[in-house]
Short mmCIF file of C-alpha atoms in Angstrom, two decimals:
data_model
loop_
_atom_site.label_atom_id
_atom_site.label_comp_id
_atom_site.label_asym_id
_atom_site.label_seq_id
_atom_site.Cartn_x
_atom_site.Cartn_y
_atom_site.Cartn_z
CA UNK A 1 -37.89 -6.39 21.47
CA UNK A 2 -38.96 -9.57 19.40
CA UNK A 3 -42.15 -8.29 18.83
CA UNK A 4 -41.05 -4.99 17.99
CA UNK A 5 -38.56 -6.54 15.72
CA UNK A 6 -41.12 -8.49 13.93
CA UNK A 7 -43.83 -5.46 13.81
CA UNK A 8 -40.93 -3.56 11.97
CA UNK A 9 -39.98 -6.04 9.44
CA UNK A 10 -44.01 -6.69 8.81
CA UNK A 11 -44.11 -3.10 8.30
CA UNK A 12 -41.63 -2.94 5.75
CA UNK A 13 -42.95 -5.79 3.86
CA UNK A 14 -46.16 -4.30 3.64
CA UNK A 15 -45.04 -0.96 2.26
CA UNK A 16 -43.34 -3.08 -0.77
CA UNK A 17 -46.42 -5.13 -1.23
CA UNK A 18 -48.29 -1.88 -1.17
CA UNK A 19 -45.36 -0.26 -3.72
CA UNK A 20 -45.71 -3.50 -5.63
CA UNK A 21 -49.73 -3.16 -5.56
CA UNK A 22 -49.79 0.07 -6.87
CA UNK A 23 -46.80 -0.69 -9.83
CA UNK A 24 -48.71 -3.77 -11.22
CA UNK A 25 -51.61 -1.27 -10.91
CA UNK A 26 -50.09 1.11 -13.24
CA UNK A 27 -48.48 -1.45 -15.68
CA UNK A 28 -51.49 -3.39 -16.29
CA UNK A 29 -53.53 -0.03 -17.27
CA UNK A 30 -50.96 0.44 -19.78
CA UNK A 31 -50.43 -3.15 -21.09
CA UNK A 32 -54.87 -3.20 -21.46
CA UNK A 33 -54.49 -0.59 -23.88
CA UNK A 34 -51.30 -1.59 -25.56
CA UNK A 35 -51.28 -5.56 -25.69
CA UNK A 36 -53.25 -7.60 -24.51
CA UNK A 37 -51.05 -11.04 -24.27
CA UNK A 38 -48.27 -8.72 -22.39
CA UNK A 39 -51.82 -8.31 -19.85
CA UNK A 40 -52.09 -11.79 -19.24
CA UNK A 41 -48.16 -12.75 -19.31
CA UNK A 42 -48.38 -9.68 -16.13
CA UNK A 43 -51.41 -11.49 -14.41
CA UNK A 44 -49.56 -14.57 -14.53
CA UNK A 45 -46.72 -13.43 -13.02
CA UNK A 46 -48.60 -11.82 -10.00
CA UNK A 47 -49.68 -15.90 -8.53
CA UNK A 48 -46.08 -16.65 -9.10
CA UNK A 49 -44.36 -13.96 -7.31
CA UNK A 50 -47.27 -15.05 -4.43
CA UNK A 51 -46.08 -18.44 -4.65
CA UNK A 52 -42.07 -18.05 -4.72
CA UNK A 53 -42.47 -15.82 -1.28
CA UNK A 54 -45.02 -18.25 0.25
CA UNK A 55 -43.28 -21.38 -0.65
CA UNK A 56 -39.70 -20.33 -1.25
CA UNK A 57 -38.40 -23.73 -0.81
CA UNK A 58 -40.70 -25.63 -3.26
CA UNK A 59 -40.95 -22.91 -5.84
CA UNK A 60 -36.74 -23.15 -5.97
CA UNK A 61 -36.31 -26.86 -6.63
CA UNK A 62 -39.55 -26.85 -8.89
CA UNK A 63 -37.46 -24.50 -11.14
CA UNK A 64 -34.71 -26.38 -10.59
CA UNK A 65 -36.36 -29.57 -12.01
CA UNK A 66 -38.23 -27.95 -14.88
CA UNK A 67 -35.43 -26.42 -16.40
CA UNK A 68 -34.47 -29.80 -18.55
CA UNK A 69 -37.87 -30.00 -20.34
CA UNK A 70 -37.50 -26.28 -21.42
CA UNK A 71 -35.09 -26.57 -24.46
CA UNK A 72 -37.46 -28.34 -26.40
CA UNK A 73 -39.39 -24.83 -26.51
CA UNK A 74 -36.44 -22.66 -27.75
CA UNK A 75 -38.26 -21.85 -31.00
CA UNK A 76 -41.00 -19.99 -28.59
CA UNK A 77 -38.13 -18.15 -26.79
CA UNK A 78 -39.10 -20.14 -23.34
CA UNK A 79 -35.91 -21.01 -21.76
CA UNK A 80 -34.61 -17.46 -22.65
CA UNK A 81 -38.05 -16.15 -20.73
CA UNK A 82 -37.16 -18.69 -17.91
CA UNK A 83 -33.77 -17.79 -17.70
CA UNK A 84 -34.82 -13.71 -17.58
CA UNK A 85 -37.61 -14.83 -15.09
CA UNK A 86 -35.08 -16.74 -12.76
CA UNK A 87 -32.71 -14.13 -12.72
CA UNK A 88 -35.30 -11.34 -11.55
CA UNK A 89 -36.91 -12.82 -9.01
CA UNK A 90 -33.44 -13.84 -7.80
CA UNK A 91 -32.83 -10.33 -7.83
CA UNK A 92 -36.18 -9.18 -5.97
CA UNK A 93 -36.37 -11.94 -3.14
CA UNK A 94 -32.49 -10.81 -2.17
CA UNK A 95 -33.32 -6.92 -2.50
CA UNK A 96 -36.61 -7.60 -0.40
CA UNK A 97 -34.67 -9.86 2.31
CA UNK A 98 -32.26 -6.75 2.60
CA UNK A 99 -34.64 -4.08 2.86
CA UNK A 100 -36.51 -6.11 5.88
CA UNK A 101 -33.16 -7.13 7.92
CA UNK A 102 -33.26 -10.23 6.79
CA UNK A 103 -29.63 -12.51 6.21
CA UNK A 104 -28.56 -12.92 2.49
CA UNK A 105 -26.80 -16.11 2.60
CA UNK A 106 -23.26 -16.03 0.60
CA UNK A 107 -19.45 -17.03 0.56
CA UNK A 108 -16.67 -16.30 -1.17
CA UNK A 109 -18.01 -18.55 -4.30
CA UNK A 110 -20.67 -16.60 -4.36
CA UNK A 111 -18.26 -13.00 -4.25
CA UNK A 112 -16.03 -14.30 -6.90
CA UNK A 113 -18.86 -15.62 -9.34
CA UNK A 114 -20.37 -12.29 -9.19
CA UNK A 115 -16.90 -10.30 -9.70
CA UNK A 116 -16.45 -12.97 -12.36
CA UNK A 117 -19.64 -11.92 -14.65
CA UNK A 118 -19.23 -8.43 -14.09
CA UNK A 119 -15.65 -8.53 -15.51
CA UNK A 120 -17.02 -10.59 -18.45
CA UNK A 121 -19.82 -7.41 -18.85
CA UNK A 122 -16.14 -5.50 -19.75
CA UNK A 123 -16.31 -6.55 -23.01
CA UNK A 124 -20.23 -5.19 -23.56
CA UNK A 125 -18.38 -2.14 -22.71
CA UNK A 126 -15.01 -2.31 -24.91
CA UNK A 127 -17.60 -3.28 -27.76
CA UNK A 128 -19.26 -0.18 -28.67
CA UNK A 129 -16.35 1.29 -27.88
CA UNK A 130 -14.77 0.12 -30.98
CA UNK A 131 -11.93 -1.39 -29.17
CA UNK A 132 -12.85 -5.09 -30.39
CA UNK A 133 -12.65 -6.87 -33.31
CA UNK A 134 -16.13 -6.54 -34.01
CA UNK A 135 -18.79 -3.66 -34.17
CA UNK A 136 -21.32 -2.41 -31.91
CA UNK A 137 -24.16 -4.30 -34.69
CA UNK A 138 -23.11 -7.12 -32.66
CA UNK A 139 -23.98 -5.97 -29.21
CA UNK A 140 -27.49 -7.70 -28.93
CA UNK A 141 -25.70 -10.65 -29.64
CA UNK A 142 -23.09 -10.32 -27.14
CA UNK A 143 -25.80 -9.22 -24.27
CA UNK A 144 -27.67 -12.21 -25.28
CA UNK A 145 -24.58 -14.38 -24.75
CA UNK A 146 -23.76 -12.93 -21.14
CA UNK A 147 -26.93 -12.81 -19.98
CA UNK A 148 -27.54 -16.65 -20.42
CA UNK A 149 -23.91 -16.69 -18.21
CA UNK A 150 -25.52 -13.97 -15.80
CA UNK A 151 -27.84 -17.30 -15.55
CA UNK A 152 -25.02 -19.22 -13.57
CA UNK A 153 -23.91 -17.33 -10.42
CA UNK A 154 -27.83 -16.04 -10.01
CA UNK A 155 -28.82 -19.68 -9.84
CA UNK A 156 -25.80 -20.11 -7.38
CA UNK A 157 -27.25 -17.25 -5.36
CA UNK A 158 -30.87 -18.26 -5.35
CA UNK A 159 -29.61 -22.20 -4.44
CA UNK A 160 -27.84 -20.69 -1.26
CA UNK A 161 -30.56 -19.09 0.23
CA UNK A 162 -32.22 -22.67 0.83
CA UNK A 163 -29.22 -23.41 2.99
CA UNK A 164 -30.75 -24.65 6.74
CA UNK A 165 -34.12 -24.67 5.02
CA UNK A 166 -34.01 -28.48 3.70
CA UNK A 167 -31.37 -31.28 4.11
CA UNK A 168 -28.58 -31.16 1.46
CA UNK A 169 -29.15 -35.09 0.47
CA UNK A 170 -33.05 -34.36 -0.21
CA UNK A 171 -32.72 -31.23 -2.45
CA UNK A 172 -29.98 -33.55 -4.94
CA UNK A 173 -32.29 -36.57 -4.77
CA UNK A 174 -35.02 -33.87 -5.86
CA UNK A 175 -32.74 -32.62 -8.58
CA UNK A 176 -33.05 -36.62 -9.79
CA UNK A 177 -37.22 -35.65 -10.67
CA UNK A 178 -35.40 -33.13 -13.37
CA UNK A 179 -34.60 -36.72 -15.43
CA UNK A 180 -38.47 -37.67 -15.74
CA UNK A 181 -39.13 -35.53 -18.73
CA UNK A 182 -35.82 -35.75 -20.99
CA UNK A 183 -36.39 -39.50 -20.00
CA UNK A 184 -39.47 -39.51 -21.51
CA UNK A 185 -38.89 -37.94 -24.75
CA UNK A 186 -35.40 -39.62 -25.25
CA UNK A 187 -38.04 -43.18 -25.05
CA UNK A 188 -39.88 -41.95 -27.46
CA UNK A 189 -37.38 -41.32 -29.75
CA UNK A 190 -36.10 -44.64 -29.35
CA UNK A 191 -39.06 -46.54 -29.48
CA UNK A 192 -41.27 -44.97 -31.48
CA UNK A 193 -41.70 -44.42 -35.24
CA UNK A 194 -40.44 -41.09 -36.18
CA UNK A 195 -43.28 -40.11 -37.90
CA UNK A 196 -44.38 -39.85 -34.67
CA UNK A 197 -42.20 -37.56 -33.58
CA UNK A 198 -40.33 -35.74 -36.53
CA UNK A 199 -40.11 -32.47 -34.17
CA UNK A 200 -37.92 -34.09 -31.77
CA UNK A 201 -35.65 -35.99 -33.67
CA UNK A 202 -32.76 -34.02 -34.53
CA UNK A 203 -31.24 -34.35 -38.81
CA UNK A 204 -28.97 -37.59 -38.02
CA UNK A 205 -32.07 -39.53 -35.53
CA UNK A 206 -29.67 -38.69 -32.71
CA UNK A 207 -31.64 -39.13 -29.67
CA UNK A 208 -31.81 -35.77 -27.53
CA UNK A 209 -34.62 -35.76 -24.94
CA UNK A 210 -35.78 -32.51 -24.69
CA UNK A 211 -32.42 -30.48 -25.21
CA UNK A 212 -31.46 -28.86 -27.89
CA UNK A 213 -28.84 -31.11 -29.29
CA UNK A 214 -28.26 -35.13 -28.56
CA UNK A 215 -24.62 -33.66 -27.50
CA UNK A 216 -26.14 -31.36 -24.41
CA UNK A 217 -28.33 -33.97 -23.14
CA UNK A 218 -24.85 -35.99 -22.98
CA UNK A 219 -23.39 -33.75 -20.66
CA UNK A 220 -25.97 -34.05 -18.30
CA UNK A 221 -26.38 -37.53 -18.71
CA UNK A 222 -22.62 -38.04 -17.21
CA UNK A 223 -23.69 -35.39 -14.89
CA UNK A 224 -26.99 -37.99 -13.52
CA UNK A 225 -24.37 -40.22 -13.63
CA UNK A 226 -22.03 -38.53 -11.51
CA UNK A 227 -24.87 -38.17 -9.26
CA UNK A 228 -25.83 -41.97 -9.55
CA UNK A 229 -22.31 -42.38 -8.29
CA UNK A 230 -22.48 -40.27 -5.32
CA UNK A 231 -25.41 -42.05 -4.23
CA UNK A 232 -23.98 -45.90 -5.05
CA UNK A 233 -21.74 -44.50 -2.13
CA UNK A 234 -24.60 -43.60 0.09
CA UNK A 235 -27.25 -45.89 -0.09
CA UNK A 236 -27.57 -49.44 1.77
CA UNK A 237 -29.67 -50.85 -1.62
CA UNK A 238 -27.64 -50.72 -4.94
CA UNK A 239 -29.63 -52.65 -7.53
CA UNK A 240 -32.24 -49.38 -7.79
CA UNK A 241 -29.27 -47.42 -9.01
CA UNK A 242 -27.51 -49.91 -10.71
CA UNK A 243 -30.76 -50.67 -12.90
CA UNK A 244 -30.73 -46.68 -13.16
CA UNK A 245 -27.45 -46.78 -14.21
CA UNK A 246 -27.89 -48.91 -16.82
CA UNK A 247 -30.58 -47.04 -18.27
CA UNK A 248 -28.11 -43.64 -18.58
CA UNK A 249 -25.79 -45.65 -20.29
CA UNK A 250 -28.31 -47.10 -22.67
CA UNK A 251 -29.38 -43.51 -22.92
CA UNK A 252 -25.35 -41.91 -23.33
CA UNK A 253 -24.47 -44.56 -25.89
CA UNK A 254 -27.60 -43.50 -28.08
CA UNK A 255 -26.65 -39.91 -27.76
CA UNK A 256 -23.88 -40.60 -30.24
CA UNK A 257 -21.47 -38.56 -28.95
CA UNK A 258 -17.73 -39.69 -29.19
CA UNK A 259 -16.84 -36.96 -27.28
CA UNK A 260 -18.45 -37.90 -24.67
CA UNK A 261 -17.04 -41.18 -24.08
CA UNK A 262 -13.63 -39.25 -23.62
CA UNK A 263 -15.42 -37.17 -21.06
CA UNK A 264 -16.82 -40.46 -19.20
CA UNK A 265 -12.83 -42.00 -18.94
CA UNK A 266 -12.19 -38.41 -17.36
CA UNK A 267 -14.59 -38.83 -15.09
CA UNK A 268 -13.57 -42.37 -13.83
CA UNK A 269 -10.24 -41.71 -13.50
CA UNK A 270 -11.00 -38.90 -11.39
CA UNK A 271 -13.09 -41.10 -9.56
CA UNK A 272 -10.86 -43.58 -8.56
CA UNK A 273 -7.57 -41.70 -8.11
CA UNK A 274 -7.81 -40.21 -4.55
CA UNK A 275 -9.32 -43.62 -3.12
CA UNK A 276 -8.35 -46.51 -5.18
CA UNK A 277 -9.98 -50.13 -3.89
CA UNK A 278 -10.37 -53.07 -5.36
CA UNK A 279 -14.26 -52.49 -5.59
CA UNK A 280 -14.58 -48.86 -7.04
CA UNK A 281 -11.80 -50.04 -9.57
CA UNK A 282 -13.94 -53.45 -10.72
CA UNK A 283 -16.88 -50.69 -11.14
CA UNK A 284 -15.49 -47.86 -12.80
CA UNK A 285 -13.81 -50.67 -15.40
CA UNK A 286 -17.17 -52.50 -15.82
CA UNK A 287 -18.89 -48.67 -16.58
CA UNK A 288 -16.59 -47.88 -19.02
CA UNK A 289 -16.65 -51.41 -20.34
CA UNK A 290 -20.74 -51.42 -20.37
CA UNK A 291 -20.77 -48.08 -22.35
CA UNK A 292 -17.17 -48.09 -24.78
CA UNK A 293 -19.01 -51.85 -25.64
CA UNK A 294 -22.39 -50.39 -26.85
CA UNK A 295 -20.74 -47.60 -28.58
CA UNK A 296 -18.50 -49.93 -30.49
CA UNK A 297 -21.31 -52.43 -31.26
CA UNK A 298 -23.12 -49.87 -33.71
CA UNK A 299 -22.64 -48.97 -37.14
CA UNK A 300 -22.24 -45.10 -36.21
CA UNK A 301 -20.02 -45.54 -33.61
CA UNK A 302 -17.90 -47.73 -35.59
CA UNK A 303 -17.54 -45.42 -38.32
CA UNK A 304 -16.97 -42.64 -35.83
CA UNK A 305 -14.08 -44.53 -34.44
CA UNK A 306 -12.49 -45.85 -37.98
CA UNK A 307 -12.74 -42.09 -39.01
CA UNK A 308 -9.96 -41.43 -36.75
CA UNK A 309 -7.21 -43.44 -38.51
CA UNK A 310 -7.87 -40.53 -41.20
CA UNK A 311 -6.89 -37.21 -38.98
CA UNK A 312 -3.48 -36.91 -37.57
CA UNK A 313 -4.48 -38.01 -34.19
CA UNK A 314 -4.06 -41.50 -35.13
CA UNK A 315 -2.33 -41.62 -39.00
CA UNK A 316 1.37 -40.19 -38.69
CA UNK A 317 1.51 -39.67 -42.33
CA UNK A 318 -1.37 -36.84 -41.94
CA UNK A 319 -0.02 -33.98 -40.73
CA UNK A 320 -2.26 -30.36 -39.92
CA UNK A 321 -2.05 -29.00 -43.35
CA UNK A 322 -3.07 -31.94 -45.18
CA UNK A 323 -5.57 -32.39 -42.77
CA UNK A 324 -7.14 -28.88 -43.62
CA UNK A 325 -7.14 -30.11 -46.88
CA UNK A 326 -8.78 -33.22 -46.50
CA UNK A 327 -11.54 -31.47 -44.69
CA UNK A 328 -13.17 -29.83 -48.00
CA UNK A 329 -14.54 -32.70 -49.17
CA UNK A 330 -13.50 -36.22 -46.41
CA UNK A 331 -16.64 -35.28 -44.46
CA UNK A 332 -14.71 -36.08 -41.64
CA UNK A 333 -15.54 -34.06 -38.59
CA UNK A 334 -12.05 -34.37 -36.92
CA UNK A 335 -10.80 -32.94 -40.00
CA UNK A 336 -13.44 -30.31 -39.91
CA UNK A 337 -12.31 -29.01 -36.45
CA UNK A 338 -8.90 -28.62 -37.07
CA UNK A 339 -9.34 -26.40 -40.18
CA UNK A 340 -12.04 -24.42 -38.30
CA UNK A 341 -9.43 -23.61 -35.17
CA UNK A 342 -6.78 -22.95 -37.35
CA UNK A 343 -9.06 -20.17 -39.05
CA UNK A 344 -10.41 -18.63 -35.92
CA UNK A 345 -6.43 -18.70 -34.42
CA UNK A 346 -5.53 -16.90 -37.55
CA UNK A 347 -8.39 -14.38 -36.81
CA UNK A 348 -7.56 -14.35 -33.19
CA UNK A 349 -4.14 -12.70 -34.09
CA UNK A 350 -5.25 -9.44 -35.25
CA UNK A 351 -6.82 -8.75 -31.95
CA UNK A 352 -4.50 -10.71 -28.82
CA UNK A 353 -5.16 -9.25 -25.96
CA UNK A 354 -9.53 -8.49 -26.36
CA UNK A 355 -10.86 -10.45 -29.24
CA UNK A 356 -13.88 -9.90 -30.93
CA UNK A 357 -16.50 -10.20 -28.26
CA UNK A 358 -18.81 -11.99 -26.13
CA UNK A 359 -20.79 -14.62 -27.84
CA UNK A 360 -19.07 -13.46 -31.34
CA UNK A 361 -17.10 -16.40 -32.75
CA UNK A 362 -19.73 -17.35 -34.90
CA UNK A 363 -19.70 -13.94 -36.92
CA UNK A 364 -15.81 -14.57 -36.85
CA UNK A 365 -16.15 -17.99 -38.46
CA UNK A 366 -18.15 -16.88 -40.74
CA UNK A 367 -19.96 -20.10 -41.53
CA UNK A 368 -22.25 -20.07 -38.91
CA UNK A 369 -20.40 -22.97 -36.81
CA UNK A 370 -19.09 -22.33 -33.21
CA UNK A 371 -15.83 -23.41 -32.84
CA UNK A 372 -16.19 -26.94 -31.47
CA UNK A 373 -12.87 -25.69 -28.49
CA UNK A 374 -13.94 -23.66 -26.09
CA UNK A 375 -10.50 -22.53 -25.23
CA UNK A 376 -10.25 -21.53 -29.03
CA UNK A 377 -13.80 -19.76 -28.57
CA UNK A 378 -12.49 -17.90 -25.28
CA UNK A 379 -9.74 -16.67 -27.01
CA UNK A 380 -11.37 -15.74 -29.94
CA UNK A 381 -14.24 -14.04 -28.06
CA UNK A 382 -12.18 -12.50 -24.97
CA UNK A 383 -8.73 -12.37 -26.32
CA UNK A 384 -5.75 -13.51 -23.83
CA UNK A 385 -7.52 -11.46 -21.32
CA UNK A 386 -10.85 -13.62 -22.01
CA UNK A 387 -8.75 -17.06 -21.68
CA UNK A 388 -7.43 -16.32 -18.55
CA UNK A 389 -10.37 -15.44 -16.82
CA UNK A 390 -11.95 -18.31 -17.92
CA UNK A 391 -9.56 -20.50 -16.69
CA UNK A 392 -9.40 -18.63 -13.64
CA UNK A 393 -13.48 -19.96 -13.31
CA UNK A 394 -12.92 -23.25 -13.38
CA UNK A 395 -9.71 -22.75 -10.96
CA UNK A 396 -11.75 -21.29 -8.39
CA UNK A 397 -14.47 -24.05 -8.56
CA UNK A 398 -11.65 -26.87 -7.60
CA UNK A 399 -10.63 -24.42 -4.81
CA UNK A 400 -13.64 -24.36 -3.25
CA UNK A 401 -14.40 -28.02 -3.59
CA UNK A 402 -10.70 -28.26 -2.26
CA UNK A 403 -11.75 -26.21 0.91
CA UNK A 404 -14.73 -27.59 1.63
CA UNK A 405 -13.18 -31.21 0.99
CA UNK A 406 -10.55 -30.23 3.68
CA UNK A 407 -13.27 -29.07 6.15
CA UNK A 408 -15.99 -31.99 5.41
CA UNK A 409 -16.17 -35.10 8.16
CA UNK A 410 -14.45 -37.99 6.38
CA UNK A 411 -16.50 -40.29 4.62
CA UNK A 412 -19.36 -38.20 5.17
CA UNK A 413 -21.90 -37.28 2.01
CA UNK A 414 -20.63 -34.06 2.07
CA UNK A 415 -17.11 -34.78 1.25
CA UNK A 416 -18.14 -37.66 -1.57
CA UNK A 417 -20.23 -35.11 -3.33
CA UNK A 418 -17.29 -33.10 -3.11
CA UNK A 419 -14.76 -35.77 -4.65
CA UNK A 420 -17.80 -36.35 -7.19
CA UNK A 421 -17.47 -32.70 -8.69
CA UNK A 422 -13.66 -32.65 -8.21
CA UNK A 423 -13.84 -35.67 -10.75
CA UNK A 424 -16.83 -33.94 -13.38
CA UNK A 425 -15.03 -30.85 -13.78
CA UNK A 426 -11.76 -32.53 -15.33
CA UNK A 427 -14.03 -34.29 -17.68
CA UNK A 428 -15.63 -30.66 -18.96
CA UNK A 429 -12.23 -29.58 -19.41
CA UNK A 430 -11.66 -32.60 -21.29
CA UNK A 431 -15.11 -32.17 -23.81
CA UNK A 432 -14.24 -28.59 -24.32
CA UNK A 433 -11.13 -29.88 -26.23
CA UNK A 434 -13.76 -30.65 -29.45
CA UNK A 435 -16.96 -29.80 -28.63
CA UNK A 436 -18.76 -26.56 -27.18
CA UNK A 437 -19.69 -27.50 -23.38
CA UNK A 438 -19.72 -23.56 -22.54
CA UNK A 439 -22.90 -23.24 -24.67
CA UNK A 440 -24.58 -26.35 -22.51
CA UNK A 441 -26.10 -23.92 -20.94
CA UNK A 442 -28.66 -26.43 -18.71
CA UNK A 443 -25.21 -28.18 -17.27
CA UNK A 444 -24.09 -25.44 -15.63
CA UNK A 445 -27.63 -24.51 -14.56
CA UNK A 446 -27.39 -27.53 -12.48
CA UNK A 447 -23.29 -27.52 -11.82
CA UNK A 448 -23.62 -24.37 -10.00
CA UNK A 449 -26.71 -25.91 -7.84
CA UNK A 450 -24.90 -28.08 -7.01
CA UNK A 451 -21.82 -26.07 -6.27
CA UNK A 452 -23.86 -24.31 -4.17
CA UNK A 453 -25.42 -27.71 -2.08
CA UNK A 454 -21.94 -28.44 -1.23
CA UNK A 455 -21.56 -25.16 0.29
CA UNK A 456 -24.11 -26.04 2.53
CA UNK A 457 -24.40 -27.19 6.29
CA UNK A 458 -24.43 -30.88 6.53
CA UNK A 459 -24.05 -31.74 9.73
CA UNK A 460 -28.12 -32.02 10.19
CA UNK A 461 -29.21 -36.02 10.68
CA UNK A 462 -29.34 -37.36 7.06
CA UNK A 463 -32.13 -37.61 5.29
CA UNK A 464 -33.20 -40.36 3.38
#
């Protein structure tokens, strides 16, 4: 029967490759005689689709850990080809492990991740439709938009199927060989003249490794540091990570980004509320300590903070109104935000329950500026409707980290990862208040990895 089995499923593999052989046949005749770079992009991707089925395991986590040197590339369109890539051969090693009788490994997660984007492709439909606030023009830009979030619960996908195939604590130590390259960069922004290296500087010298913005490399910055955590907890030798560590924070602080700092006391707190000890209290003061102290100790973040006495956040005699004034001409970004959400909630109202569509509060704003609130931008973009099904995202990502939390050993590396995430995803919530995390698009690339990893079975010996 097991041979039988096996003769069928090599059968049925063969007949693909053979299907495959003969559509790559038929493409590459027409690409010869119609472009000749779309030839070789085709020939290239023939060796790669070998090595993904041949090496599934190390063709995942190298993707995995070249994703955070991609952004620097965005001008050639390379993440947006990676991202496209990813998602089809997600797509073609699942069909091909169902058409052989293979098992397709999921959970609920995965179920309501995949409901979720589908729902959010309702509003490529409502679009054209004229049912929006915006016209069909605006479709490309909308498809563009959900297909980067189609990038989320494919990576998801993808992550599960290496479930049983390596040890949960190697694949997230893996994940820490993603840091090597934004490391890199961020150095030599630091340390280097930057006549050196004008293209990666960003208009205010704000250091931002290889991401788009110094603000994105932030967020997954706290999200190493998350890690770094997780693995204080599990290792016997502390001073590597410590000295790592210190390094992120070195790095966070130079990122610039005040918002972040409110996303780091998040995080702590989160931390240390389900298990408070004298020990993990003395470290989460002396990491917000470390960091809030070389924040405060330069100019800009000195300035950032005094600039607060002048919004009504911290002056009483500033009220909203005069602070939508003041933002004309104070240069004050606090200032800035609040006249930008009251515009885009004054737009909002003329279409509640929809909005304007996917990926379309730019065109709203009309000064080419995202919103800096991604609960304004939901709202905007997906009307009421929108907002709660965002919310509803983020609400099933702390059940599932509740359920597995309830099911993991105690104490075990499974159930510290999990109280990890249960603390991160506060402090997104938190940054989303002023700044737009939802467009961060390589933190959720590796947020739903490792939602996925703590899906996983981790009752194999641990591996160190």
């Amino acid at each position: 029967m097991l041979s039988d089995r096996t003769s069928s499923h090599s059968s049925r593999l063969a007949l693909l490759v053979g299907l495959a052989g003969v559509g790559v046949g038929i493409v590459a005749g027409f690409l010869a005689g119609a472009k000749p770079l779309l030839l070789v992009l085709a020939l290239i991707a023939v060796p790669t689709l070998i090595f993904f089925f041949a090496r599934f395991e190390q063709a995942v986590l190298g993707l995995l850990i070249v994703r955070s040197a991609l952004d620097v590339f965005s001008a050639q369109q390379i993440p947006a080809a990676f991202g496209i890539g990813f998602i089809l051969l997600t797509l073609l090693y699942v069909t091909v492990r169902l058409l052989t009788g293979q098992a397709v490994r999921t959970d609920w997660f995965c179920w309501f991740f995949t409901a979720w984007i589908i729902l959010q492709g309702l509003w490529l439909i409502l679009l054209p439709l004229g049912a929006l606030g915006m016209d069909a023009s605006f479709l490309p830009m909308s498809i563009r938009d959900w297909m980067r979030t189609l990038l989320w619960p494919v990576v998801y996908w993808l992550v599960m199927q290496l479930k049983g195939r390596i040890h949960p604590e190697k694949a997230i130590s893996l994940l820490f060989l993603s840091a090597i390259a934004p490391f890199t960069v961020a150095s030599m922004q630091l340390f280097l003249p930057p006549s050196f290296v004008p293209f990666l500087l960003s208009t205010d010298e704000r250091i931002k490794g290889t991401f788009a913005h110094p603000n994105v490399f932030a967020t997954y910055l706290l999200l190493l540091i998350a890690l770094i955590c997780w693995k204080l907890e599990r290792s016997h030798k502390h001073w590597p990570w410590l000295l790592l560590l210190g390094v992120l924070a070195f790095f966070f602080v130079s990122t610039r980004a005040l918002f972040s700092l409110a996303m780091l006391v998040t995080f702590v707190l989160g931390l240390l509320a389900p298990r408070l000890s004298l020990p993990k209290l003395i470290g989460g003061v002396v990491l917000l300590l470390l960091v809030i102290g070389l924040f405060v100790s330069t100019e800009f973040g000195q300035e950032r903070l005094l600039s607060l006495t002048n919004t009504p956040l911290l002056n009483p005699d500033i009220d909203i109104s005069r602070a939508i004034l003041l933002s004309q001409g104070d240069h004050n970004s606090f200032n800035w935000r609040i006249s930008q959400w009251d515009y885009l909630l004054r737009a909002w109202q003329q279409f509640p329950m929809f909005g304007y569509g996917i990926g379309l509060s730019i065109p709203v704003a009309g000064n080419g500026l995202l919103p800096h609130n991604d609960y304004v931008r939901a709202l905007v973009e997906g009307g009421v409707v929108g907002l709660v099904s965002f919310l509803a995202l983020f609400g099933a990502m702390f059940l599932r980290l509740i359920q597995l939390l309830r099911y993991a050993p105690s104490g075990s590396a499974q159930q510290q990862l999990c109280l990890i995430l249960l603390a991160f995803i506060p402090a997104i919530l938190v940054g989303m208040i002023t700044e737009n995390i939802w467009s961060h698009t390589t933190l959720f690339f590796y947020l739903s990895a490792l939602l996925a990893i703590a899906g996983w079975n981790w009752n194999e010996p641990r591996i160190t």
